[in-house]
Amino acid sequence: MAQATVDPAGPPPKAPAPQARPASGVGGLVGLGILVALLVAGGLTALTGARPIASLGLPDPGTLTSVGLPVVRAAAESFMVLTIGATLFAAFLVPPQRSGYLDVTGYRALRTASWPAAGWVVASVLLVPLSVADALGRPVGDVLDPGLLVSLVPKLAAATSWALTALVAVLVLMGCRTVLTWGWSTVLFGFALIGPLPVALTGHSSAGGAHDVATDSLVLHVLAASLWVGGLVAVLALAARRGPDHRAALATAVPRFSRLALVCWLALAVTGVVNALVRIPLSDMVGSTYGALILGKVVALLLLGALGAAHRRSSVDAASRGEPRALLRLGGVEVLLMLATIGLAVALGRSAPPDTGEVPSRTAVVIGYDLDGPPTLARLAFDWRFDMIFGTAAVLMAVVYAIGIRRLRRRGDAWATGRTIAWMAGCVGLLIATSSGIGKYAPAMFSVHMGEHMILAMLVPILLVLGAPVTLALRTLPPAGRAGPPGPREWILAAVHSPVARFLSHPLVSLPLFVGSYYALYFSGLFATALTEHWAHVLMNLHFLLVGSLFFWPIIGVDPAPRRLPPAARLGIVFASVPFHAFFGVALMSSKSVIGGGFYRTLALPWLSDPLRDQQLGGGLAWASGEVPLLLVVITLLVQWSRQDERSARRDDRRADADGDADLGAYNAMLRRLATAEAPFVAESDENDCSPGHTNLSSSTSAGAGSAPATPGASGVVAAQDVSEGSLDGVAGAVSGRPLVASHEQDDNAQ
């Protein structure tokens, strides 16, 4: 993301205000809410006796571990959402200074966020030994030996995830204490969003049947909750303050957060329902502890939705006008309920769903679902399993694009049909690659995975960049204006022209990333390691999509790019990538060892008796299918090159019509003068100019041994050298009124 710099011509940036803690009312409210979350998490865990790994026959680690772990986890998640909300507030809810530095409000939010970030670090560190003790069924005091922790933590997913979370929290804490500019605040916010992912990807939803849907829905659920809860606390902290910039900051932050809160509530509702239905049947919702906790979360979500609706009716407009009393009253109740729901969610995570008596198959345990048979064309086309992340992204991208076109047409502006077709085809390709039978069979078979890889890395990015989404957004979104706070349009421009985008779009970077990642992933052991983890499949798909987009954006993209390459250079980059693709496919086809063979043997699919042959088929797909998109790129480049020449010709024609074809007239006049050996045209005011490149009769004859005085109009232009250093022929030419040119140049002019 671009880091804004200070305009040297403008006034110096205002010094940030001294550090200030939140208003005592909001600080006390947040402290009370965290205490409620701890009591709910610890109390419900103690009452229900929930311990997920008790079914494995491990001994009870004691009350300190059994109850202390959910209590500390509730504290960690509470501090986490407060930190994420403060970074969101500084990056996108309040505007920075025009110099690019954070305003007083944003600066204060980041410095205040360092306190919950420190709590997040401490709680995450404490959860590492608690997780080890819980997994081993031993008191926490028995596992506090550093050497024992170093040897056990990498072997336990829960302990490893909390160690990674602690590392992220430490980096966010350092950023909260050092960041001063808006560009780096956006980077800090993005990094803070990584914090919830290690635990969400390795929690209880990541094991057993349907763990792919459960994990994806949980990730979206946790991110939406973090933005909603943390953002509300940050807005309330702003509303409780008083200052000269208080009214203007509220007028920007409250409407923006209100729109975000509605999206977060909808995401929480949908992902919560999906996750619950995956874990427990509707018939077991009543009469089980797990079902009772889910119903409690549903009631809390409905109450929060009602409070949000009340906010939109009564407090949002008033707070935008600088009257935050209603916002503080309703927001206080909402924060308490939100933090209590966090404690309820922690207790739910410690509970095991009721046993339905169904034993999942080996395939369902490994990849999350069963496969009905070999991947026939009918199954690849019609046996769908919707991807919660990429499928949802494909649908939302198509809907948002259609809304943008509708706004343009309402305004009377046109939009190219070809761009719309390309974008919609790219969204359909993304949906098919991840949610159809291709996406369903990809984790289990190398050949199908390679087909998905080619679609995501080669075909979908080409179609998406031809859709010109950035251009559509810039034409649709309203500009902020000189006095208005920066909005989405300005954020997009900052991202497109940021140093990061300029670096990643450089051909010397994008080309190695595009073709080199194939070799690094498949021939280094990374792919074999990633096969067993669902989050690794998600990361691979995201990598293919982003790297392909970065490569094709400056080559055939219609949108503005940090680097505009000439057509010949674009064509050269495309041709440079072709041998690497071909060699990659040939290397897979000629390999004698199976990549990830242990994983495929563990699956033991009855129709996959020869994984090596399946791998060779995948190499053939990579070699053959990789050439088709590149051919499409070459054709597109040639068409764009031709259209660029046509546009240039039309511009020249319009300019000629406007000035009466002055350039052509001047060129013809020059040819006539050369043919008739007339003196070049010199303006009357310049006839006696003694500047370099001009001479007059007096100066010419003075250099030529005392020639006679000049006659009017006998002046010329010295072509190759000064007259004083020229030949007598040149002097004679000047006296006779002809241009001073070399003899061979005179012959050429006559011809």
Tab-separated table of C-alpha atoms in Angstrom, residues 247-647:
chain	number	residue	atom	x	y	z
A	247	ARG	CA	-17.716	16.734	14.948
A	248	ALA	CA	-15.919	16.292	11.613
A	249	ALA	CA	-14.469	12.921	12.632
A	250	LEU	CA	-17.875	11.654	13.743
A	251	ALA	CA	-19.473	12.819	10.501
A	252	THR	CA	-17.036	10.571	8.587
A	253	ALA	CA	-16.619	7.583	10.914
A	254	VAL	CA	-20.214	6.871	11.950
A	255	PRO	CA	-21.803	6.514	8.466
A	256	ARG	CA	-18.886	4.418	7.233
A	257	PHE	CA	-19.049	2.068	10.195
A	258	SER	CA	-22.835	1.815	9.962
A	259	ARG	CA	-22.571	0.412	6.435
A	260	LEU	CA	-19.780	-1.947	7.476
A	261	ALA	CA	-21.730	-3.164	10.509
A	262	LEU	CA	-24.677	-4.208	8.342
A	263	VAL	CA	-22.391	-6.266	6.085
A	264	CYS	CA	-20.716	-7.868	9.111
A	265	TRP	CA	-24.075	-8.800	10.680
A	266	LEU	CA	-25.219	-10.485	7.473
A	267	ALA	CA	-21.902	-12.355	7.188
A	268	LEU	CA	-22.162	-13.489	10.814
A	269	ALA	CA	-25.697	-14.738	10.311
A	270	VAL	CA	-24.967	-16.717	7.135
A	271	THR	CA	-21.646	-18.221	8.242
A	272	GLY	CA	-22.975	-19.016	11.711
A	273	VAL	CA	-25.920	-20.954	10.316
A	274	VAL	CA	-23.711	-22.832	7.852
A	275	ASN	CA	-21.174	-23.748	10.527
A	276	ALA	CA	-23.882	-24.912	12.938
A	277	LEU	CA	-25.594	-27.105	10.348
A	278	VAL	CA	-22.271	-28.699	9.464
A	279	ARG	CA	-21.542	-29.586	13.107
A	280	ILE	CA	-24.971	-30.674	14.365
A	281	PRO	CA	-28.255	-31.864	12.797
A	282	LEU	CA	-31.390	-29.827	13.389
A	283	SER	CA	-32.927	-32.719	15.322
A	284	ASP	CA	-30.138	-32.503	17.947
A	285	MET	CA	-30.337	-28.733	18.320
A	286	VAL	CA	-32.646	-29.098	21.328
A	287	GLY	CA	-31.674	-31.386	24.181
A	288	SER	CA	-27.875	-31.177	23.884
A	289	THR	CA	-25.370	-28.828	25.465
A	290	TYR	CA	-23.837	-28.013	22.105
A	291	GLY	CA	-27.230	-27.187	20.640
A	292	ALA	CA	-28.143	-25.027	23.647
A	293	LEU	CA	-24.977	-22.960	23.215
A	294	ILE	CA	-25.717	-22.527	19.506
A	295	LEU	CA	-29.243	-21.347	20.302
A	296	GLY	CA	-27.758	-18.882	22.783
A	297	LYS	CA	-25.547	-17.457	20.034
A	298	VAL	CA	-28.549	-17.206	17.710
A	299	VAL	CA	-30.512	-15.230	20.309
A	300	ALA	CA	-27.531	-12.920	20.897
A	301	LEU	CA	-27.135	-12.348	17.157
A	302	LEU	CA	-30.819	-11.463	16.777
A	303	LEU	CA	-30.615	-9.020	19.699
A	304	LEU	CA	-27.530	-7.410	18.171
A	305	GLY	CA	-29.361	-7.098	14.855
A	306	ALA	CA	-32.251	-5.358	16.617
A	307	LEU	CA	-29.837	-2.960	18.329
A	308	GLY	CA	-28.192	-2.260	14.992
A	309	ALA	CA	-31.542	-1.421	13.437
A	310	ALA	CA	-32.253	0.930	16.334
A	311	HIS	CA	-28.885	2.572	15.719
A	312	ARG	CA	-29.721	3.228	12.081
A	313	ARG	CA	-33.095	4.742	13.005
A	314	SER	CA	-32.137	6.982	15.891
A	315	SER	CA	-28.430	7.400	16.565
A	316	VAL	CA	-26.486	7.309	13.289
A	317	ASP	CA	-27.810	10.580	11.861
A	318	ALA	CA	-27.619	12.327	15.219
A	319	ALA	CA	-24.033	11.188	15.804
A	320	SER	CA	-23.080	12.328	12.307
A	321	ARG	CA	-24.315	15.795	13.298
A	322	GLY	CA	-22.151	15.749	16.442
A	323	GLU	CA	-24.805	14.523	18.924
A	324	PRO	CA	-23.511	11.126	20.122
A	325	ARG	CA	-25.633	10.574	23.250
A	326	ALA	CA	-28.006	8.045	21.685
A	327	LEU	CA	-25.069	6.301	20.048
A	328	LEU	CA	-23.287	5.964	23.379
A	329	ARG	CA	-26.381	4.577	25.144
A	330	LEU	CA	-27.254	1.959	22.551
A	331	GLY	CA	-23.608	1.253	21.750
A	332	GLY	CA	-22.788	0.548	25.385
A	333	VAL	CA	-25.452	-2.143	25.588
A	334	GLU	CA	-24.331	-3.550	22.254
A	335	VAL	CA	-20.684	-3.781	23.340
A	336	LEU	CA	-21.577	-5.653	26.522
A	337	LEU	CA	-23.688	-8.117	24.564
A	338	MET	CA	-20.975	-8.558	21.928
A	339	LEU	CA	-18.247	-9.334	24.458
A	340	ALA	CA	-20.549	-11.722	26.313
A	341	THR	CA	-21.151	-13.487	22.991
A	342	ILE	CA	-17.380	-13.875	22.594
A	343	GLY	CA	-17.310	-15.737	25.901
A	344	LEU	CA	-20.221	-17.866	24.725
A	345	ALA	CA	-18.371	-18.679	21.490
A	346	VAL	CA	-15.277	-19.751	23.462
A	347	ALA	CA	-17.398	-22.102	25.585
A	348	LEU	CA	-18.959	-23.476	22.395
A	349	GLY	CA	-15.495	-24.116	20.983
A	350	ARG	CA	-14.651	-26.162	24.086
A	351	SER	CA	-17.747	-28.327	23.646
A	352	ALA	CA	-17.991	-31.367	21.434
A	353	PRO	CA	-21.005	-31.773	19.140
A	354	PRO	CA	-23.361	-34.666	19.945
A	355	ASP	CA	-22.396	-38.061	18.611
A	356	THR	CA	-24.661	-38.981	15.708
A	357	GLY	CA	-23.313	-42.502	15.446
A	358	GLU	CA	-22.029	-41.954	11.904
A	359	VAL	CA	-18.441	-42.922	11.238
A	360	PRO	CA	-16.912	-40.800	8.454
A	361	SER	CA	-14.988	-42.568	5.735
A	362	ARG	CA	-11.267	-42.208	5.250
A	363	THR	CA	-11.812	-39.834	2.342
A	364	ALA	CA	-14.199	-37.685	4.383
A	365	VAL	CA	-11.713	-37.426	7.220
A	366	VAL	CA	-8.834	-36.442	4.920
A	367	ILE	CA	-10.498	-34.039	2.476
A	368	GLY	CA	-13.814	-33.359	4.277
A	369	TYR	CA	-16.285	-35.211	2.038
A	370	ASP	CA	-16.846	-38.405	0.071
A	371	LEU	CA	-16.384	-38.833	-3.672
A	372	ASP	CA	-19.058	-40.786	-5.512
A	373	GLY	CA	-16.780	-42.313	-8.139
A	374	PRO	CA	-14.164	-41.554	-10.775
A	375	PRO	CA	-14.173	-38.027	-12.244
A	376	THR	CA	-16.275	-38.456	-15.352
A	377	LEU	CA	-17.229	-35.459	-17.465
A	378	ALA	CA	-20.709	-35.489	-15.955
A	379	ARG	CA	-19.368	-35.458	-12.384
A	380	LEU	CA	-16.850	-32.722	-13.149
A	381	ALA	CA	-19.621	-30.598	-14.644
A	382	PHE	CA	-22.536	-31.247	-12.282
A	383	ASP	CA	-21.206	-32.652	-8.987
A	384	TRP	CA	-20.869	-29.314	-7.199
A	385	ARG	CA	-19.668	-28.414	-3.699
A	386	PHE	CA	-19.856	-24.660	-3.105
A	387	ASP	CA	-16.611	-23.060	-1.912
A	388	MET	CA	-17.403	-20.638	0.915
A	389	ILE	CA	-14.448	-18.353	0.156
A	390	PHE	CA	-13.837	-18.353	-3.599
A	391	GLY	CA	-17.420	-19.190	-4.584
A	392	THR	CA	-18.719	-16.324	-2.464
A	393	ALA	CA	-16.024	-14.037	-3.892
A	394	ALA	CA	-17.026	-14.944	-7.470
A	395	VAL	CA	-20.707	-14.173	-6.825
A	396	LEU	CA	-19.972	-10.888	-5.034
A	397	MET	CA	-17.559	-9.754	-7.751
A	398	ALA	CA	-20.175	-10.316	-10.440
A	399	VAL	CA	-22.900	-8.543	-8.429
A	400	VAL	CA	-20.754	-5.513	-7.580
A	401	TYR	CA	-19.615	-5.210	-11.205
A	402	ALA	CA	-23.228	-5.303	-12.407
A	403	ILE	CA	-24.177	-2.604	-9.884
A	404	GLY	CA	-21.368	-0.403	-11.206
A	405	ILE	CA	-22.545	-0.802	-14.809
A	406	ARG	CA	-26.092	0.028	-13.746
A	407	ARG	CA	-24.933	3.262	-12.121
A	408	LEU	CA	-23.049	4.238	-15.242
A	409	ARG	CA	-26.053	3.649	-17.474
A	410	ARG	CA	-28.344	5.578	-15.143
A	411	ARG	CA	-25.935	8.471	-15.515
A	412	GLY	CA	-26.036	8.142	-19.293
A	413	ASP	CA	-22.496	6.770	-19.687
A	414	ALA	CA	-21.644	3.794	-21.867
A	415	TRP	CA	-19.567	0.774	-20.922
A	416	ALA	CA	-17.982	-1.637	-23.392
A	417	THR	CA	-19.897	-4.889	-23.718
A	418	GLY	CA	-16.677	-6.823	-24.273
A	419	ARG	CA	-15.384	-5.789	-20.863
A	420	THR	CA	-18.593	-6.955	-19.209
A	421	ILE	CA	-18.448	-10.306	-20.979
A	422	ALA	CA	-14.792	-10.778	-19.987
A	423	TRP	CA	-15.415	-9.973	-16.311
A	424	MET	CA	-18.505	-12.155	-16.007
A	425	ALA	CA	-16.698	-15.003	-17.763
A	426	GLY	CA	-13.830	-14.631	-15.295
A	427	CYS	CA	-16.230	-14.815	-12.348
A	428	VAL	CA	-17.878	-17.901	-13.841
A	429	GLY	CA	-14.455	-19.453	-14.366
A	430	LEU	CA	-13.523	-18.798	-10.735
A	431	LEU	CA	-16.793	-20.340	-9.570
A	432	ILE	CA	-16.396	-23.417	-11.768
A	433	ALA	CA	-12.745	-23.969	-10.843
A	434	THR	CA	-13.426	-23.950	-7.087
A	435	SER	CA	-17.044	-25.083	-6.628
A	436	SER	CA	-17.844	-27.502	-9.460
A	437	GLY	CA	-16.660	-31.071	-9.766
A	438	ILE	CA	-13.231	-29.690	-10.684
A	439	GLY	CA	-12.874	-28.057	-7.287
A	440	LYS	CA	-14.375	-31.099	-5.560
A	441	TYR	CA	-11.966	-33.640	-7.071
A	442	ALA	CA	-8.896	-31.349	-7.066
A	443	PRO	CA	-7.721	-32.207	-3.493
A	444	ALA	CA	-7.856	-35.946	-4.246
A	445	MET	CA	-6.331	-36.229	-7.744
A	446	PHE	CA	-3.242	-34.513	-9.130
A	447	SER	CA	-4.577	-34.297	-12.679
A	448	VAL	CA	-7.754	-32.498	-11.623
A	449	HIS	CA	-5.743	-30.255	-9.328
A	450	MET	CA	-3.525	-29.264	-12.252
A	451	GLY	CA	-6.609	-28.420	-14.314
A	452	GLU	CA	-7.844	-26.202	-11.484
A	453	HIS	CA	-4.395	-24.655	-11.257
A	454	MET	CA	-4.348	-23.769	-14.961
A	455	ILE	CA	-7.828	-22.221	-14.799
A	456	LEU	CA	-7.004	-20.094	-11.747
A	457	ALA	CA	-3.532	-19.012	-12.841
A	458	MET	CA	-3.983	-18.648	-16.607
A	459	LEU	CA	-7.588	-18.264	-17.706
A	460	VAL	CA	-9.395	-16.438	-14.891
A	461	PRO	CA	-6.784	-13.643	-14.466
A	462	ILE	CA	-6.789	-12.937	-18.211
A	463	LEU	CA	-10.563	-12.519	-18.246
A	464	LEU	CA	-10.634	-10.436	-15.059
A	465	VAL	CA	-7.979	-7.929	-16.148
A	466	LEU	CA	-9.757	-7.516	-19.500
A	467	GLY	CA	-12.875	-6.561	-17.547
A	468	ALA	CA	-11.191	-3.319	-16.336
A	469	PRO	CA	-12.634	-3.340	-12.791
A	470	VAL	CA	-10.446	-0.475	-11.589
A	471	THR	CA	-11.577	1.744	-14.461
A	472	LEU	CA	-15.197	0.918	-13.703
A	473	ALA	CA	-14.706	1.721	-10.022
A	474	LEU	CA	-12.999	5.035	-10.786
A	475	ARG	CA	-15.839	6.038	-13.120
A	476	THR	CA	-18.541	4.942	-10.678
A	477	LEU	CA	-17.295	6.030	-7.262
A	478	PRO	CA	-17.654	9.727	-6.422
A	479	PRO	CA	-14.430	11.672	-5.895
A	480	ALA	CA	-13.773	13.073	-2.455
A	481	GLY	CA	-13.008	16.576	-3.704
A	482	ARG	CA	-10.469	18.971	-2.302
A	483	ALA	CA	-12.161	19.476	1.051
A	484	GLY	CA	-13.739	16.041	1.509
A	485	PRO	CA	-12.165	13.076	3.290
A	486	PRO	CA	-10.556	10.410	1.073
A	487	GLY	CA	-12.944	7.606	0.183
A	488	PRO	CA	-12.913	4.315	-1.725
A	489	ARG	CA	-11.960	5.997	-5.006
A	490	GLU	CA	-8.885	7.564	-3.453
A	491	TRP	CA	-8.008	4.294	-1.713
A	492	ILE	CA	-8.071	2.456	-5.041
A	493	LEU	CA	-5.840	5.072	-6.681
A	494	ALA	CA	-3.410	4.894	-3.774
A	495	ALA	CA	-3.254	1.102	-4.059
A	496	VAL	CA	-2.734	1.132	-7.840
A	497	HIS	CA	0.104	3.671	-7.659
A	498	SER	CA	1.673	2.396	-4.448
A	499	PRO	CA	5.333	1.341	-4.291
A	500	VAL	CA	4.225	-2.226	-3.571
A	501	ALA	CA	2.109	-2.372	-6.738
A	502	ARG	CA	4.901	-0.776	-8.750
A	503	PHE	CA	7.385	-3.339	-7.470
A	504	LEU	CA	5.158	-6.393	-7.954
A	505	SER	CA	4.082	-5.351	-11.454
A	506	HIS	CA	7.665	-4.962	-12.685
A	507	PRO	CA	8.373	-7.608	-15.354
A	508	LEU	CA	11.530	-8.720	-13.558
A	509	VAL	CA	9.357	-9.511	-10.527
A	510	SER	CA	6.028	-10.630	-11.967
A	511	LEU	CA	7.560	-13.005	-14.539
A	512	PRO	CA	9.666	-14.980	-12.004
A	513	LEU	CA	6.707	-15.076	-9.615
A	514	PHE	CA	4.426	-16.332	-12.358
A	515	VAL	CA	6.589	-19.086	-13.814
A	516	GLY	CA	8.964	-19.693	-10.907
A	517	SER	CA	6.234	-20.462	-8.389
A	518	TYR	CA	5.348	-23.608	-10.366
A	519	TYR	CA	8.802	-25.070	-9.864
A	520	ALA	CA	9.085	-23.852	-6.274
A	521	LEU	CA	5.738	-25.377	-5.306
A	522	TYR	CA	5.824	-28.752	-7.046
A	523	PHE	CA	9.548	-29.621	-7.086
A	524	SER	CA	10.542	-28.496	-3.579
A	525	GLY	CA	8.290	-30.635	-1.389
A	526	LEU	CA	5.901	-27.796	-0.521
A	527	PHE	CA	3.034	-29.335	-2.476
A	528	ALA	CA	3.416	-32.718	-0.773
A	529	THR	CA	3.382	-31.021	2.641
A	530	ALA	CA	0.381	-28.849	1.782
A	531	LEU	CA	-1.798	-31.713	0.565
A	532	THR	CA	-2.896	-32.700	4.064
A	533	GLU	CA	-4.133	-29.254	5.128
A	534	HIS	CA	-7.279	-27.535	3.886
A	535	TRP	CA	-5.913	-24.057	4.619
A	536	ALA	CA	-2.957	-24.869	2.359
A	537	HIS	CA	-5.341	-25.608	-0.531
A	538	VAL	CA	-7.026	-22.242	0.047
A	539	LEU	CA	-3.654	-20.492	0.117
A	540	MET	CA	-2.524	-22.212	-3.100
A	541	ASN	CA	-5.679	-21.163	-4.947
A	542	LEU	CA	-5.275	-17.601	-3.721
A	543	HIS	CA	-1.629	-17.600	-4.793
A	544	PHE	CA	-2.463	-18.832	-8.300
A	545	LEU	CA	-5.125	-16.164	-8.727
A	546	LEU	CA	-3.047	-13.245	-7.420
A	547	VAL	CA	0.168	-14.139	-9.233
A	548	GLY	CA	-1.672	-14.601	-12.521
A	549	SER	CA	-3.409	-11.253	-12.109
A	550	LEU	CA	-0.136	-9.482	-11.309
A	551	PHE	CA	1.457	-10.960	-14.429
A	552	PHE	CA	-1.319	-10.200	-16.924
A	553	TRP	CA	-2.386	-6.811	-15.494
A	554	PRO	CA	0.440	-4.697	-17.037
A	555	ILE	CA	0.497	-6.844	-20.195
A	556	ILE	CA	-3.111	-6.877	-21.436
A	557	GLY	CA	-4.970	-5.053	-18.664
A	558	VAL	CA	-7.122	-2.076	-19.574
A	559	ASP	CA	-6.881	-0.542	-16.105
A	560	PRO	CA	-4.255	2.047	-15.168
A	561	ALA	CA	-1.053	0.364	-14.049
A	562	PRO	CA	2.092	1.652	-12.320
A	563	ARG	CA	4.090	0.708	-15.407
A	564	ARG	CA	2.867	1.147	-18.993
A	565	LEU	CA	4.914	-1.127	-21.200
A	566	PRO	CA	5.151	-0.664	-24.989
A	567	PRO	CA	3.365	-3.342	-27.049
A	568	ALA	CA	6.606	-4.930	-28.223
A	569	ALA	CA	7.814	-5.345	-24.626
A	570	ARG	CA	4.518	-6.927	-23.590
A	571	LEU	CA	4.714	-9.391	-26.444
A	572	GLY	CA	8.293	-10.216	-25.527
A	573	ILE	CA	7.379	-10.948	-21.907
A	574	VAL	CA	4.617	-13.311	-22.996
A	575	PHE	CA	6.941	-15.176	-25.360
A	576	ALA	CA	9.575	-15.342	-22.611
A	577	SER	CA	7.160	-17.240	-20.337
A	578	VAL	CA	6.197	-19.858	-22.945
A	579	PRO	CA	9.327	-22.083	-22.665
A	580	PHE	CA	9.040	-22.225	-18.881
A	581	HIS	CA	5.438	-23.457	-19.093
A	582	ALA	CA	6.321	-26.047	-21.684
A	583	PHE	CA	9.317	-27.332	-19.734
A	584	PHE	CA	7.233	-27.530	-16.536
A	585	GLY	CA	4.664	-29.759	-18.227
A	586	VAL	CA	7.361	-31.917	-19.817
A	587	ALA	CA	9.128	-32.298	-16.457
A	588	LEU	CA	5.916	-33.563	-14.849
A	589	MET	CA	5.246	-35.978	-17.686
A	590	SER	CA	8.778	-37.403	-17.607
A	591	SER	CA	9.065	-37.650	-13.808
A	592	LYS	CA	9.413	-41.148	-12.348
A	593	SER	CA	8.441	-40.226	-8.769
A	594	VAL	CA	4.998	-39.255	-7.519
A	595	ILE	CA	4.704	-35.802	-5.933
A	596	GLY	CA	2.780	-36.302	-2.688
A	597	GLY	CA	2.604	-40.037	-3.209
A	598	GLY	CA	2.108	-40.756	0.494
A	599	PHE	CA	-1.016	-38.618	0.609
A	600	TYR	CA	-2.580	-40.248	-2.438
A	601	ARG	CA	-1.794	-43.704	-1.082
A	602	THR	CA	-3.475	-42.758	2.181
A	603	LEU	CA	-6.646	-41.815	0.328
A	604	ALA	CA	-6.574	-45.166	-1.472
A	605	LEU	CA	-9.200	-44.203	-4.035
A	606	PRO	CA	-10.286	-47.386	-5.824
A	607	TRP	CA	-10.149	-45.807	-9.289
A	608	LEU	CA	-6.716	-44.222	-8.717
A	609	SER	CA	-4.517	-47.282	-8.852
A	610	ASP	CA	-1.589	-45.563	-10.575
A	611	PRO	CA	-0.820	-42.089	-9.116
A	612	LEU	CA	2.219	-41.735	-11.397
A	613	ARG	CA	0.074	-42.043	-14.501
A	614	ASP	CA	-2.346	-39.505	-13.051
A	615	GLN	CA	0.576	-37.144	-12.440
A	616	GLN	CA	1.739	-37.565	-16.032
A	617	LEU	CA	-1.780	-36.746	-17.176
A	618	GLY	CA	-1.613	-33.596	-15.068
A	619	GLY	CA	1.687	-32.674	-16.714
A	620	GLY	CA	0.089	-33.108	-20.122
A	621	LEU	CA	-2.749	-30.818	-19.079
A	622	ALA	CA	-0.241	-28.203	-17.881
A	623	TRP	CA	1.674	-28.409	-21.154
A	624	ALA	CA	-1.372	-28.322	-23.462
A	625	SER	CA	-3.787	-26.062	-21.616
A	626	GLY	CA	-1.099	-23.554	-20.733
A	627	GLU	CA	-0.541	-22.676	-24.377
A	628	VAL	CA	-4.174	-21.823	-25.121
A	629	PRO	CA	-4.412	-18.853	-22.695
A	630	LEU	CA	-1.045	-17.587	-23.886
A	631	LEU	CA	-2.309	-17.696	-27.460
A	632	LEU	CA	-5.334	-15.715	-26.301
A	633	VAL	CA	-2.987	-13.167	-24.734
A	634	VAL	CA	-0.995	-12.817	-27.971
A	635	ILE	CA	-4.169	-12.273	-30.000
A	636	THR	CA	-5.387	-9.723	-27.459
A	637	LEU	CA	-2.068	-7.887	-27.592
A	638	LEU	CA	-2.162	-7.699	-31.374
A	639	VAL	CA	-5.731	-6.394	-31.308
A	640	GLN	CA	-4.835	-3.799	-28.660
A	641	TRP	CA	-1.783	-2.769	-30.681
A	642	SER	CA	-3.894	-2.311	-33.803
A	643	ARG	CA	-6.526	-0.317	-31.921
A	644	GLN	CA	-3.829	1.859	-30.385
A	645	ASP	CA	-2.581	2.757	-33.888
A	646	GLU	CA	-6.148	3.488	-35.002
A	647	ARG	CA	-6.732	5.752	-32.000
